GROMACS .gro file of C-alpha atoms in nm:
model
  412
    1UNK     CA    1  -1.328  -5.616  -2.669
    2UNK     CA    2  -1.238  -5.341  -2.420
    3UNK     CA    3  -0.877  -5.235  -2.366
    4UNK     CA    4  -0.861  -5.376  -2.015
    5UNK     CA    5  -1.000  -5.711  -2.127
    6UNK     CA    6  -0.744  -5.729  -2.410
    7UNK     CA    7  -0.464  -5.666  -2.162
    8UNK     CA    8  -0.613  -5.919  -1.920
    9UNK     CA    9  -0.599  -6.191  -2.188
   10UNK     CA   10  -0.236  -6.102  -2.262
   11UNK     CA   11  -0.136  -6.121  -1.895
   12UNK     CA   12  -0.328  -6.445  -1.836
   13UNK     CA   13  -0.143  -6.636  -2.108
   14UNK     CA   14   0.190  -6.462  -2.042
   15UNK     CA   15   0.213  -6.640  -1.711
   16UNK     CA   16   0.021  -6.951  -1.815
   17UNK     CA   17   0.316  -7.031  -2.042
   18UNK     CA   18   0.554  -7.007  -1.745
   19UNK     CA   19   0.333  -7.169  -1.482
   20UNK     CA   20   0.287  -7.487  -1.688
   21UNK     CA   21   0.644  -7.598  -1.605
   22UNK     CA   22   0.826  -7.358  -1.370
   23UNK     CA   23   0.722  -7.513  -1.038
   24UNK     CA   24   0.714  -7.874  -1.159
   25UNK     CA   25   1.036  -7.891  -1.359
   26UNK     CA   26   1.223  -7.983  -1.041
   27UNK     CA   27   1.019  -8.303  -1.013
   28UNK     CA   28   1.077  -8.380  -1.382
   29UNK     CA   29   1.451  -8.328  -1.330
   30UNK     CA   30   1.506  -8.516  -1.004
   31UNK     CA   31   1.232  -8.781  -1.001
   32UNK     CA   32   1.199  -8.856  -1.372
   33UNK     CA   33   1.553  -8.805  -1.500
   34UNK     CA   34   1.747  -8.847  -1.176
   35UNK     CA   35   1.999  -8.580  -1.272
   36UNK     CA   36   2.221  -8.408  -1.008
   37UNK     CA   37   2.134  -8.091  -0.814
   38UNK     CA   38   2.435  -7.891  -0.930
   39UNK     CA   39   2.332  -7.946  -1.292
   40UNK     CA   40   1.977  -7.847  -1.200
   41UNK     CA   41   2.107  -7.522  -1.052
   42UNK     CA   42   2.295  -7.456  -1.376
   43UNK     CA   43   1.990  -7.536  -1.590
   44UNK     CA   44   1.761  -7.323  -1.371
   45UNK     CA   45   2.008  -7.037  -1.400
   46UNK     CA   46   1.931  -7.011  -1.773
   47UNK     CA   47   1.644  -6.779  -1.679
   48UNK     CA   48   1.896  -6.552  -1.518
   49UNK     CA   49   2.154  -6.587  -1.794
   50UNK     CA   50   1.898  -6.492  -2.057
   51UNK     CA   51   1.783  -6.200  -1.841
   52UNK     CA   52   2.138  -6.067  -1.823
   53UNK     CA   53   2.109  -5.934  -2.175
   54UNK     CA   54   1.781  -6.016  -2.351
   55UNK     CA   55   1.529  -5.790  -2.165
   56UNK     CA   56   1.762  -5.490  -2.193
   57UNK     CA   57   1.849  -5.572  -2.555
   58UNK     CA   58   1.488  -5.626  -2.659
   59UNK     CA   59   1.391  -5.311  -2.469
   60UNK     CA   60   1.639  -5.116  -2.682
   61UNK     CA   61   1.496  -5.275  -2.999
   62UNK     CA   62   1.140  -5.185  -2.893
   63UNK     CA   63   1.240  -4.828  -2.803
   64UNK     CA   64   1.411  -4.769  -3.138
   65UNK     CA   65   1.311  -5.004  -3.421
   66UNK     CA   66   1.002  -5.222  -3.384
   67UNK     CA   67   0.665  -5.203  -3.214
   68UNK     CA   68   0.684  -5.367  -2.872
   69UNK     CA   69   0.369  -5.578  -2.925
   70UNK     CA   70   0.506  -5.722  -3.251
   71UNK     CA   71   0.840  -5.809  -3.097
   72UNK     CA   72   0.650  -5.964  -2.808
   73UNK     CA   73   0.455  -6.191  -3.042
   74UNK     CA   74   0.760  -6.300  -3.242
   75UNK     CA   75   0.948  -6.397  -2.926
   76UNK     CA   76   0.660  -6.608  -2.795
   77UNK     CA   77   0.632  -6.802  -3.121
   78UNK     CA   78   1.008  -6.870  -3.125
   79UNK     CA   79   0.990  -6.971  -2.758
   80UNK     CA   80   0.716  -7.223  -2.838
   81UNK     CA   81   0.949  -7.398  -3.084
   82UNK     CA   82   1.208  -7.435  -2.806
   83UNK     CA   83   0.949  -7.570  -2.560
   84UNK     CA   84   0.840  -7.834  -2.813
   85UNK     CA   85   1.207  -7.940  -2.836
   86UNK     CA   86   1.255  -7.968  -2.459
   87UNK     CA   87   1.150  -8.334  -2.414
   88UNK     CA   88   1.415  -8.439  -2.667
   89UNK     CA   89   1.696  -8.322  -2.439
   90UNK     CA   90   1.854  -8.647  -2.324
   91UNK     CA   91   2.120  -8.515  -2.086
   92UNK     CA   92   2.166  -8.229  -1.837
   93UNK     CA   93   2.395  -8.056  -2.086
   94UNK     CA   94   2.141  -8.078  -2.369
   95UNK     CA   95   1.863  -7.962  -2.137
   96UNK     CA   96   2.074  -7.660  -2.040
   97UNK     CA   97   2.112  -7.541  -2.400
   98UNK     CA   98   1.751  -7.601  -2.503
   99UNK     CA   99   1.627  -7.426  -2.188
  100UNK     CA  100   1.866  -7.137  -2.249
  101UNK     CA  101   1.720  -7.091  -2.599
  102UNK     CA  102   1.367  -7.099  -2.456
  103UNK     CA  103   1.455  -6.844  -2.189
  104UNK     CA  104   1.626  -6.615  -2.442
  105UNK     CA  105   1.286  -6.595  -2.608
  106UNK     CA  106   1.066  -6.588  -2.296
  107UNK     CA  107   1.236  -6.364  -2.039
  108UNK     CA  108   1.220  -6.038  -2.240
  109UNK     CA  109   0.848  -6.091  -2.296
  110UNK     CA  110   0.782  -6.022  -1.926
  111UNK     CA  111   0.910  -5.665  -1.947
  112UNK     CA  112   0.767  -5.618  -2.298
  113UNK     CA  113   0.422  -5.716  -2.169
  114UNK     CA  114   0.455  -5.450  -1.897
  115UNK     CA  115   0.566  -5.194  -2.156
  116UNK     CA  116   0.272  -5.271  -2.386
  117UNK     CA  117   0.026  -5.250  -2.096
  118UNK     CA  118   0.165  -4.925  -1.951
  119UNK     CA  119   0.171  -4.762  -2.294
  120UNK     CA  120  -0.187  -4.863  -2.373
  121UNK     CA  121  -0.318  -4.743  -2.036
  122UNK     CA  122  -0.141  -4.407  -2.065
  123UNK     CA  123  -0.275  -4.356  -2.417
  124UNK     CA  124  -0.623  -4.386  -2.269
  125UNK     CA  125  -0.519  -4.141  -1.992
  126UNK     CA  126  -0.564  -4.404  -1.722
  127UNK     CA  127  -0.372  -4.419  -1.394
  128UNK     CA  128  -0.107  -4.692  -1.421
  129UNK     CA  129  -0.064  -4.735  -1.044
  130UNK     CA  130  -0.439  -4.771  -0.997
  131UNK     CA  131  -0.541  -4.957  -1.313
  132UNK     CA  132  -0.249  -5.192  -1.387
  133UNK     CA  133  -0.256  -5.416  -1.073
  134UNK     CA  134  -0.616  -5.539  -1.136
  135UNK     CA  135  -0.506  -5.628  -1.490
  136UNK     CA  136  -0.178  -5.790  -1.383
  137UNK     CA  137  -0.360  -6.005  -1.128
  138UNK     CA  138  -0.494  -6.211  -1.420
  139UNK     CA  139  -0.138  -6.309  -1.500
  140UNK     CA  140  -0.126  -6.477  -1.162
  141UNK     CA  141  -0.461  -6.643  -1.233
  142UNK     CA  142  -0.307  -6.777  -1.554
  143UNK     CA  143  -0.008  -6.912  -1.361
  144UNK     CA  144  -0.243  -7.087  -1.117
  145UNK     CA  145  -0.453  -7.231  -1.400
  146UNK     CA  146  -0.141  -7.372  -1.565
  147UNK     CA  147  -0.015  -7.528  -1.241
  148UNK     CA  148  -0.351  -7.693  -1.177
  149UNK     CA  149  -0.368  -7.814  -1.536
  150UNK     CA  150  -0.021  -7.971  -1.510
  151UNK     CA  151  -0.100  -8.127  -1.173
  152UNK     CA  152  -0.450  -8.261  -1.243
  153UNK     CA  153  -0.343  -8.409  -1.577
  154UNK     CA  154  -0.060  -8.594  -1.401
  155UNK     CA  155   0.217  -8.406  -1.584
  156UNK     CA  156   0.423  -8.300  -1.279
  157UNK     CA  157   0.698  -8.553  -1.357
  158UNK     CA  158   0.625  -8.569  -1.729
  159UNK     CA  159   0.764  -8.394  -2.034
  160UNK     CA  160   0.403  -8.318  -2.131
  161UNK     CA  161   0.424  -8.002  -1.918
  162UNK     CA  162   0.645  -7.847  -2.188
  163UNK     CA  163   0.391  -7.925  -2.463
  164UNK     CA  164   0.117  -7.754  -2.261
  165UNK     CA  165   0.336  -7.444  -2.233
  166UNK     CA  166   0.430  -7.452  -2.603
  167UNK     CA  167   0.070  -7.461  -2.725
  168UNK     CA  168  -0.019  -7.164  -2.504
  169UNK     CA  169   0.288  -6.974  -2.628
  170UNK     CA  170   0.190  -7.015  -2.994
  171UNK     CA  171  -0.160  -6.887  -2.924
  172UNK     CA  172  -0.029  -6.588  -2.731
  173UNK     CA  173   0.226  -6.509  -3.001
  174UNK     CA  174  -0.047  -6.486  -3.263
  175UNK     CA  175  -0.277  -6.287  -3.034
  176UNK     CA  176   0.001  -6.034  -2.966
  177UNK     CA  177  -0.031  -5.891  -3.316
  178UNK     CA  178  -0.385  -5.775  -3.230
  179UNK     CA  179  -0.276  -5.575  -2.922
  180UNK     CA  180  -0.276  -5.191  -2.911
  181UNK     CA  181   0.026  -5.055  -3.102
  182UNK     CA  182   0.328  -4.960  -2.894
  183UNK     CA  183   0.562  -4.789  -3.144
  184UNK     CA  184   0.923  -4.679  -3.075
  185UNK     CA  185   0.961  -4.330  -2.927
  186UNK     CA  186   1.334  -4.278  -2.974
  187UNK     CA  187   1.450  -4.149  -3.310
  188UNK     CA  188   1.671  -4.397  -3.493
  189UNK     CA  189   1.931  -4.139  -3.591
  190UNK     CA  190   1.931  -3.923  -3.278
  191UNK     CA  191   2.263  -3.744  -3.224
  192UNK     CA  192   2.434  -3.802  -2.893
  193UNK     CA  193   2.691  -4.013  -2.715
  194UNK     CA  194   2.773  -4.375  -2.794
  195UNK     CA  195   2.549  -4.468  -2.500
  196UNK     CA  196   2.256  -4.302  -2.679
  197UNK     CA  197   2.353  -4.459  -3.010
  198UNK     CA  198   2.359  -4.811  -2.863
  199UNK     CA  199   2.038  -4.754  -2.669
  200UNK     CA  200   2.185  -4.796  -2.320
  201UNK     CA  201   2.015  -4.481  -2.191
  202UNK     CA  202   1.836  -4.668  -1.912
  203UNK     CA  203   2.169  -4.745  -1.742
  204UNK     CA  204   2.193  -4.375  -1.661
  205UNK     CA  205   1.945  -4.447  -1.382
  206UNK     CA  206   2.246  -4.580  -1.190
  207UNK     CA  207   2.378  -4.224  -1.168
  208UNK     CA  208   2.118  -4.162  -0.899
  209UNK     CA  209   2.266  -4.324  -0.583
  210UNK     CA  210   1.926  -4.422  -0.447
  211UNK     CA  211   1.821  -4.579  -0.777
  212UNK     CA  212   2.150  -4.770  -0.782
  213UNK     CA  213   2.078  -4.904  -0.431
  214UNK     CA  214   1.724  -4.991  -0.539
  215UNK     CA  215   1.850  -5.195  -0.834
  216UNK     CA  216   2.110  -5.376  -0.620
  217UNK     CA  217   1.847  -5.488  -0.370
  218UNK     CA  218   1.612  -5.578  -0.655
  219UNK     CA  219   1.891  -5.809  -0.770
  220UNK     CA  220   1.918  -5.967  -0.424
  221UNK     CA  221   1.541  -6.016  -0.410
  222UNK     CA  222   1.555  -6.174  -0.754
  223UNK     CA  223   1.788  -6.434  -0.606
  224UNK     CA  224   1.534  -6.510  -0.331
  225UNK     CA  225   1.260  -6.561  -0.589
  226UNK     CA  226   1.466  -6.822  -0.775
  227UNK     CA  227   1.521  -7.018  -0.452
  228UNK     CA  228   1.151  -7.071  -0.396
  229UNK     CA  229   1.076  -7.137  -0.765
  230UNK     CA  230   1.351  -7.394  -0.798
  231UNK     CA  231   1.310  -7.589  -0.476
  232UNK     CA  232   0.956  -7.539  -0.341
  233UNK     CA  233   0.791  -7.817  -0.541
  234UNK     CA  234   1.092  -8.047  -0.501
  235UNK     CA  235   1.081  -7.997  -0.122
  236UNK     CA  236   0.722  -8.122  -0.104
  237UNK     CA  237   0.779  -8.396  -0.360
  238UNK     CA  238   1.057  -8.557  -0.153
  239UNK     CA  239   0.809  -8.631   0.128
  240UNK     CA  240   0.681  -8.902  -0.106
  241UNK     CA  241   0.958  -9.126   0.029
  242UNK     CA  242   0.835  -9.080   0.387
  243UNK     CA  243   0.561  -9.334   0.479
  244UNK     CA  244   0.410  -9.084   0.724
  245UNK     CA  245   0.333  -8.833   0.452
  246UNK     CA  246   0.329  -9.012   0.115
  247UNK     CA  247  -0.053  -9.031   0.101
  248UNK     CA  248  -0.118  -8.670   0.204
  249UNK     CA  249  -0.269  -8.417  -0.036
  250UNK     CA  250   0.042  -8.199  -0.030
  251UNK     CA  251   0.262  -8.487  -0.147
  252UNK     CA  252   0.022  -8.622  -0.409
  253UNK     CA  253  -0.039  -8.279  -0.561
  254UNK     CA  254   0.248  -8.049  -0.455
  255UNK     CA  255   0.192  -7.814  -0.747
  256UNK     CA  256  -0.164  -7.751  -0.630
  257UNK     CA  257  -0.044  -7.673  -0.277
  258UNK     CA  258   0.222  -7.441  -0.416
  259UNK     CA  259  -0.047  -7.269  -0.623
  260UNK     CA  260  -0.178  -7.121  -0.297
  261UNK     CA  261   0.119  -6.887  -0.334
  262UNK     CA  262  -0.021  -6.757  -0.660
  263UNK     CA  263  -0.375  -6.735  -0.519
  264UNK     CA  264  -0.230  -6.516  -0.247
  265UNK     CA  265  -0.064  -6.304  -0.516
  266UNK     CA  266  -0.403  -6.216  -0.659
  267UNK     CA  267  -0.501  -6.053  -0.330
  268UNK     CA  268  -0.178  -5.868  -0.263
  269UNK     CA  269  -0.154  -5.732  -0.618
  270UNK     CA  270  -0.482  -5.552  -0.559
  271UNK     CA  271  -0.340  -5.404  -0.237
  272UNK     CA  272  -0.035  -5.253  -0.409
  273UNK     CA  273  -0.191  -4.914  -0.500
  274UNK     CA  274  -0.295  -4.859  -0.136
  275UNK     CA  275   0.045  -4.947   0.013
  276UNK     CA  276   0.257  -4.785  -0.257
  277UNK     CA  277   0.079  -4.450  -0.239
  278UNK     CA  278   0.075  -4.432   0.141
  279UNK     CA  279   0.404  -4.597   0.239
  280UNK     CA  280   0.629  -4.555  -0.064
  281UNK     CA  281   0.866  -4.798  -0.229
  282UNK     CA  282   1.111  -4.818   0.065
  283UNK     CA  283   0.867  -4.966   0.314
  284UNK     CA  284   0.683  -5.173   0.055
  285UNK     CA  285   1.015  -5.336  -0.043
  286UNK     CA  286   1.108  -5.382   0.325
  287UNK     CA  287   0.778  -5.560   0.389
  288UNK     CA  288   0.860  -5.783   0.093
  289UNK     CA  289   1.196  -5.883   0.243
  290UNK     CA  290   1.043  -5.962   0.581
  291UNK     CA  291   0.779  -6.170   0.402
  292UNK     CA  292   1.055  -6.365   0.224
  293UNK     CA  293   1.211  -6.439   0.563
  294UNK     CA  294   0.877  -6.574   0.687
  295UNK     CA  295   0.825  -6.768   0.364
  296UNK     CA  296   1.148  -6.962   0.407
  297UNK     CA  297   1.125  -6.989   0.787
  298UNK     CA  298   0.780  -7.147   0.776
  299UNK     CA  299   0.899  -7.398   0.515
  300UNK     CA  300   1.184  -7.491   0.752
  301UNK     CA  301   0.944  -7.606   1.023
  302UNK     CA  302   0.652  -7.726   0.812
  303UNK     CA  303   0.557  -8.070   0.682
  304UNK     CA  304   0.264  -8.221   0.486
  305UNK     CA  305   0.114  -8.367   0.805
  306UNK     CA  306   0.054  -8.175   1.127
  307UNK     CA  307   0.280  -7.898   0.996
  308UNK     CA  308   0.074  -7.843   0.681
  309UNK     CA  309  -0.062  -7.517   0.821
  310UNK     CA  310   0.292  -7.375   0.817
  311UNK     CA  311   0.337  -7.465   0.451
  312UNK     CA  312   0.001  -7.310   0.365
  313UNK     CA  313   0.083  -6.996   0.565
  314UNK     CA  314   0.419  -6.980   0.387
  315UNK     CA  315   0.237  -6.990   0.055
  316UNK     CA  316   0.005  -6.709   0.166
  317UNK     CA  317   0.300  -6.496   0.275
  318UNK     CA  318   0.459  -6.554  -0.067
  319UNK     CA  319   0.197  -6.333  -0.230
  320UNK     CA  320   0.320  -6.032  -0.034
  321UNK     CA  321   0.686  -6.130  -0.077
  322UNK     CA  322   0.660  -6.149  -0.455
  323UNK     CA  323   0.417  -5.868  -0.538
  324UNK     CA  324   0.564  -5.606  -0.308
  325UNK     CA  325   0.898  -5.616  -0.485
  326UNK     CA  326   0.819  -5.738  -0.837
  327UNK     CA  327   0.503  -5.547  -0.930
  328UNK     CA  328   0.574  -5.247  -0.707
  329UNK     CA  329   0.929  -5.235  -0.838
  330UNK     CA  330   0.819  -5.218  -1.201
  331UNK     CA  331   0.573  -4.937  -1.116
  332UNK     CA  332   0.849  -4.747  -0.932
  333UNK     CA  333   1.084  -4.782  -1.230
  334UNK     CA  334   0.807  -4.656  -1.461
  335UNK     CA  335   0.761  -4.347  -1.242
  336UNK     CA  336   1.134  -4.271  -1.230
  337UNK     CA  337   1.207  -4.320  -1.601
  338UNK     CA  338   1.189  -4.101  -1.910
  339UNK     CA  339   0.889  -4.219  -2.121
  340UNK     CA  340   1.118  -4.244  -2.425
  341UNK     CA  341   1.315  -4.528  -2.261
  342UNK     CA  342   1.018  -4.706  -2.103
  343UNK     CA  343   1.101  -5.047  -2.253
  344UNK     CA  344   1.474  -5.017  -2.179
  345UNK     CA  345   1.408  -4.921  -1.816
  346UNK     CA  346   1.179  -5.221  -1.762
  347UNK     CA  347   1.443  -5.437  -1.932
  348UNK     CA  348   1.702  -5.306  -1.687
  349UNK     CA  349   1.477  -5.397  -1.392
  350UNK     CA  350   1.437  -5.744  -1.541
  351UNK     CA  351   1.812  -5.772  -1.589
  352UNK     CA  352   1.876  -5.705  -1.221
  353UNK     CA  353   1.598  -5.927  -1.082
  354UNK     CA  354   1.562  -6.218  -1.323
  355UNK     CA  355   1.911  -6.174  -1.466
  356UNK     CA  356   2.195  -6.110  -1.225
  357UNK     CA  357   1.986  -6.204  -0.922
  358UNK     CA  358   1.855  -6.524  -1.075
  359UNK     CA  359   2.200  -6.640  -1.189
  360UNK     CA  360   2.352  -6.581  -0.847
  361UNK     CA  361   2.053  -6.736  -0.668
  362UNK     CA  362   2.046  -7.049  -0.883
  363UNK     CA  363   2.419  -7.120  -0.900
  364UNK     CA  364   2.509  -7.034  -0.542
  365UNK     CA  365   2.205  -7.213  -0.397
  366UNK     CA  366   2.277  -7.525  -0.603
  367UNK     CA  367   2.638  -7.531  -0.481
  368UNK     CA  368   2.549  -7.460  -0.117
  369UNK     CA  369   2.278  -7.726  -0.108
  370UNK     CA  370   2.501  -7.991  -0.266
  371UNK     CA  371   2.800  -7.902  -0.046
  372UNK     CA  372   2.650  -7.845   0.299
  373UNK     CA  373   2.293  -7.972   0.298
  374UNK     CA  374   2.301  -8.299   0.099
  375UNK     CA  375   2.403  -8.626   0.262
  376UNK     CA  376   2.611  -8.894   0.092
  377UNK     CA  377   2.293  -9.088   0.006
  378UNK     CA  378   2.144  -8.782  -0.165
  379UNK     CA  379   1.900  -8.690   0.112
  380UNK     CA  380   1.867  -8.313   0.155
  381UNK     CA  381   1.851  -8.129   0.489
  382UNK     CA  382   1.554  -7.910   0.402
  383UNK     CA  383   1.532  -7.766   0.754
  384UNK     CA  384   1.883  -7.626   0.723
  385UNK     CA  385   1.829  -7.517   0.362
  386UNK     CA  386   1.520  -7.309   0.440
  387UNK     CA  387   1.667  -7.159   0.758
  388UNK     CA  388   1.975  -7.040   0.567
  389UNK     CA  389   1.750  -6.881   0.306
  390UNK     CA  390   1.546  -6.713   0.582
  391UNK     CA  391   1.862  -6.566   0.737
  392UNK     CA  392   1.959  -6.430   0.395
  393UNK     CA  393   1.624  -6.251   0.356
  394UNK     CA  394   1.639  -6.104   0.707
  395UNK     CA  395   1.990  -5.968   0.650
  396UNK     CA  396   1.864  -5.803   0.328
  397UNK     CA  397   1.578  -5.631   0.511
  398UNK     CA  398   1.807  -5.482   0.777
  399UNK     CA  399   2.059  -5.356   0.521
  400UNK     CA  400   1.788  -5.208   0.298
  401UNK     CA  401   1.632  -5.003   0.578
  402UNK     CA  402   1.974  -4.856   0.659
  403UNK     CA  403   2.098  -4.790   0.305
  404UNK     CA  404   1.792  -4.692   0.098
  405UNK     CA  405   1.692  -4.335   0.180
  406UNK     CA  406   1.456  -4.252  -0.102
  407UNK     CA  407   1.194  -3.996   0.007
  408UNK     CA  408   0.839  -4.087  -0.087
  409UNK     CA  409   0.630  -3.821  -0.258
  410UNK     CA  410   0.273  -3.870  -0.131
  411UNK     CA  411   0.132  -3.659  -0.416
  412UNK     CA  412   0.231  -3.914  -0.685
   0.00000   0.00000   0.00000
């Protein structure tokens, strides 16, 4: 099996594990269990809580003590155990703790997968910016495949979605031990400061003012990503109570409609090398923020009937919104980092996006929606919800253009 094919398989199942439940868990929570939105925001924030420390911590471990691909496999197997336990959570509080354990295992695997892939490509003297996006696109294909599997099998409201994810995680965990070796590059007993000793070298990237600004806006974009993950499927699912829309395709199979977002990702991932080389990270990130504004704005005015085209267009725009900050951001961090701290640097990027950003996005959005956009009978004002999110994304874009002054090197 060729190197690229081996990495393709890894990326496919990396996101298959996530896609099996991420978009549909809202329906399981609200329509199956009937638990409150504030508790859902807290549960959904476990991804962010885990990302506050686990990607950076596991990056340090991979940089100093254990091969990244082995650590990657161990974490997936442990995560599978947690996913198998998920259906046994009988209360919002229990679900929070089981999900937190699952996310402690899963979230660092995202940055570890990137580290393993970048290391393997560089060992073969391949161009990461050119060769990684066509490999990473299969992760999105895996996410789509998982969403369709969950939807077509009728698991959108069922605990079975967690079993699907768990089985895939076990298989991926075993497969990880066959991946190209990615050994530590930092000496275990290197002399230096306490920062070096503890492995927090990647945090020195904050000494560069422009890198600090980059990480702050990556955090804010991470919050935007959690908004669409948490509430997109729930938004469409609630049209089931409206007799005008309950028999439409978008309401019967919301996960399949939302999967258009991931189909769009596959196209925009392939466009990243072109845009990143010619425009640089500043304008690629700015385009991402404008796309997030459109994503939320189109949801605000769309519906599963005559407004379905707006929902579909919103899903298409999502591909640009996600890829142009998430994939491009990881490539930018790779270019700006010392190869010896490659795993730690990717862990830091994960900390800011899926850690701090996700926690703030989940908790604040849950509170705002419950306080200002939910009626006494529990009905949500989705028009107001999505418009407020769109305004947030637009404000980010304006501020980023003014504050981020990184100069793009067209020779890289």
